[in-house]
CSV table of C-alpha atoms in Angstrom, one decimal:
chain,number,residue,atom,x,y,z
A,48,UNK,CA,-48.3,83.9,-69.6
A,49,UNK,CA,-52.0,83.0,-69.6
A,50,UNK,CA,-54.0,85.7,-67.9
A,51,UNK,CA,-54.8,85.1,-64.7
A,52,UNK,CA,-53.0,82.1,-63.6
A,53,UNK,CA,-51.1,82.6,-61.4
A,54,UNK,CA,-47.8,80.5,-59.2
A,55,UNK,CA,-48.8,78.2,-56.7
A,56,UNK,CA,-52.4,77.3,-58.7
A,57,UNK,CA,-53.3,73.7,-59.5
A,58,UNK,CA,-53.9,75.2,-63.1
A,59,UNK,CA,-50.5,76.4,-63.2
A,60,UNK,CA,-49.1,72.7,-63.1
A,61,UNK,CA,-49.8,72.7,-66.9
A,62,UNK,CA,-48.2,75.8,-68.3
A,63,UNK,CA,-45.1,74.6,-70.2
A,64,UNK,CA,-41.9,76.8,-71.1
A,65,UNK,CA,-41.0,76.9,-74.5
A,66,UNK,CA,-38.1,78.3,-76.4
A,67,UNK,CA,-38.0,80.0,-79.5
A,68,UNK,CA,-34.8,78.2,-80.4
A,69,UNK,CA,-32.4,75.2,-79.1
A,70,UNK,CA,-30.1,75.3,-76.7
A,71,UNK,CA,-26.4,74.9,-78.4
A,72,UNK,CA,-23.0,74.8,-77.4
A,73,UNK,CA,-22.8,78.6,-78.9
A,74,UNK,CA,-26.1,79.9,-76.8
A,75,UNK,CA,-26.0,78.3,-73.7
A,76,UNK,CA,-24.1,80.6,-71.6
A,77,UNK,CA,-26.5,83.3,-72.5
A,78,UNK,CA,-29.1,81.6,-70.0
A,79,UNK,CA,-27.4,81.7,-66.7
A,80,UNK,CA,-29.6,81.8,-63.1
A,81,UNK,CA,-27.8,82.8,-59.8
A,82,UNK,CA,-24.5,82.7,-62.1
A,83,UNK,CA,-24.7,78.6,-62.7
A,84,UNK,CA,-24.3,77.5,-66.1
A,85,UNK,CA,-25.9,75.0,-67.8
A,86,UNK,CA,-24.2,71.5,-68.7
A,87,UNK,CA,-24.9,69.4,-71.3
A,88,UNK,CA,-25.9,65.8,-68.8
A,89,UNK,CA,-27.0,63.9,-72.6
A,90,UNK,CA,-26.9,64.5,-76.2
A,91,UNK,CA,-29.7,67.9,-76.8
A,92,UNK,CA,-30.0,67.9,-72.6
A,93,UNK,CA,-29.2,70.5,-70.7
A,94,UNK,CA,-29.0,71.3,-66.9
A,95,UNK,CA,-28.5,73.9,-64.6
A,96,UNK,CA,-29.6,74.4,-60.9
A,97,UNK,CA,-32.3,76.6,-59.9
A,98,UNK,CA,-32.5,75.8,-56.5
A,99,UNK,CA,-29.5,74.2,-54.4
A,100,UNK,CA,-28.5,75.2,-50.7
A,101,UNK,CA,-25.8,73.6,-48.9
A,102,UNK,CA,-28.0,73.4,-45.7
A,103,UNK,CA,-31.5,71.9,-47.4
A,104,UNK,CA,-31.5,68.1,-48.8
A,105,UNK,CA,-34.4,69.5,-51.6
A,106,UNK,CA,-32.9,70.8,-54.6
A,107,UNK,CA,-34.3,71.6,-58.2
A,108,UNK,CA,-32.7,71.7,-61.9
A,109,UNK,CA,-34.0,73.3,-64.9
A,110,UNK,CA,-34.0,70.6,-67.9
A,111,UNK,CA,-33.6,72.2,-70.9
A,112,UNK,CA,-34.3,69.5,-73.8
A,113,UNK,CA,-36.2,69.1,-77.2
A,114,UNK,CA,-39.7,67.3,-77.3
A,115,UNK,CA,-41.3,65.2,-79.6
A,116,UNK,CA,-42.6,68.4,-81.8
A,117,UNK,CA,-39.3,69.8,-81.9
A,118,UNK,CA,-39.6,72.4,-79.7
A,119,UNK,CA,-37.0,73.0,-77.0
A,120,UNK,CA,-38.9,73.8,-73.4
A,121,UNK,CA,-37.6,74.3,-69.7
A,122,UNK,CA,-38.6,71.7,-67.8
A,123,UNK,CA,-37.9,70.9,-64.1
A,124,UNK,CA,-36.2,68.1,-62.2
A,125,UNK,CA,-35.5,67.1,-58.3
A,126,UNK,CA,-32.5,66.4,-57.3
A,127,UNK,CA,-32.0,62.9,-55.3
A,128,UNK,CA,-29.7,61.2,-53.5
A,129,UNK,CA,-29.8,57.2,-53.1
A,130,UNK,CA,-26.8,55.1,-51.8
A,131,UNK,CA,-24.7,58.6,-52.0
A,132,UNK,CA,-25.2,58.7,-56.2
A,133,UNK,CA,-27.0,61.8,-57.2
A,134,UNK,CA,-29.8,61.5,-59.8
A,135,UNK,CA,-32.6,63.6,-61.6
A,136,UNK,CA,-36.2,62.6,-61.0
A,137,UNK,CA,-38.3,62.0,-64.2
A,138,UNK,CA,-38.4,65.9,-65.9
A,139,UNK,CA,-41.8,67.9,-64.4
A,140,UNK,CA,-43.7,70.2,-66.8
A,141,UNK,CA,-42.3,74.1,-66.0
A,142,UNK,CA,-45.5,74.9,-64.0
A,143,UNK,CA,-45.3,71.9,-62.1
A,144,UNK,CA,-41.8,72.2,-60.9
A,145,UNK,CA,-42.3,75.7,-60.3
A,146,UNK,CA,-45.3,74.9,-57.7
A,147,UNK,CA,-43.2,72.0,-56.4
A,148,UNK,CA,-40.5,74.6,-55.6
A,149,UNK,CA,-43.1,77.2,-54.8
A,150,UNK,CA,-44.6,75.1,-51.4
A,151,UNK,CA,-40.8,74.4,-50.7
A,152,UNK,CA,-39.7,78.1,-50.9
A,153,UNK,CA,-41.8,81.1,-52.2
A,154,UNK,CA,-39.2,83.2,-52.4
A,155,UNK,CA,-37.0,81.1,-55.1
A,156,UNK,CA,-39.8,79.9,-57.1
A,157,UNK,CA,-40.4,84.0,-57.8
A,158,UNK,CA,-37.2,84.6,-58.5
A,159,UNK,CA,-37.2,81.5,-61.0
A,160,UNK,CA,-40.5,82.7,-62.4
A,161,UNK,CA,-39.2,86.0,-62.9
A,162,UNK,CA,-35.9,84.6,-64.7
A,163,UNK,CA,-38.1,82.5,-67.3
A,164,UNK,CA,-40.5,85.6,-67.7
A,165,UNK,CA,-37.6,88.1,-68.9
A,166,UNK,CA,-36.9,85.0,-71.2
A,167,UNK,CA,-40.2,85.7,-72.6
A,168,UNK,CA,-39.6,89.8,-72.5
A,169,UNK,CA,-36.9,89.3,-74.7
A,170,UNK,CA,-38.7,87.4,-77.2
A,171,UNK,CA,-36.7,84.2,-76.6
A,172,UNK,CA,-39.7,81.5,-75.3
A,173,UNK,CA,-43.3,81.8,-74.2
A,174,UNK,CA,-45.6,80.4,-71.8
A,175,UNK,CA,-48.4,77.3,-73.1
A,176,UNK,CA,-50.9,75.7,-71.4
A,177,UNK,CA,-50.3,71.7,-72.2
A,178,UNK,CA,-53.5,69.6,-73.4
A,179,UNK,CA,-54.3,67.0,-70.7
């Protein structure tokens, strides 16, 4: 990650995820968080929880997708509930979701960073800072 910025900065809203390579039927299970898996929700879309409680209405998915260079990121959606249909908001750049998580619940936005920072110790994805 950039040096010196750190979770819970405004300048952390636009660090952005990316993987070294796609997420396929074949590698998917590989990236499991609190053991949830991730499901494919559309075509090169995938989605797995990285914060859900029984006893809190907020919730939060990772989005796993391809963007318009090609590169596959982690991005970060809210769950919501309207007229008892669940949805996904619009996807939230990884730094951005994680502070959004972060001033709901410290303790799971560290244990998300950490998860997407041994994703980087392995060599699998880094950490960018998105242009404005």
């Amino acid at each position: 990650m950039e040096d010196n910025i750190s979770l819970g900065e405004p300048v952390f809203d636009k660090m952005m995820f990316v993987l070294k390579s796609p997420i396929t039927d074949d590698n998917h299970k590989y990236y499991k968080f609190n053991d949830e898996e991730m499901q494919e929700i559309a075509e090169d879309v995938w989605a797995m929880p990285a914060y859900m409680k029984e006893d809190d209405d907020f919730s939060m998915f990772f989005i796993l997708t391809k963007i318009e260079s090609g590169e596959t990121v982690i991005a970060f959606s809210q769950g919501e509930m309207s007229d008892g249909n669940f949805s996904l908001s619009e996807p939230m750049v990884s730094g951005n979701g994680l502070n959004v998580l972060n001033s709901h619940d410290e303790k799971s936005a560290a244990s998300v960073l950490h998860f997407l920072n041994q994703i980087s110790k392995a060599n699998e994805g880094d950490w960018r800072m998105i242009e404005d």
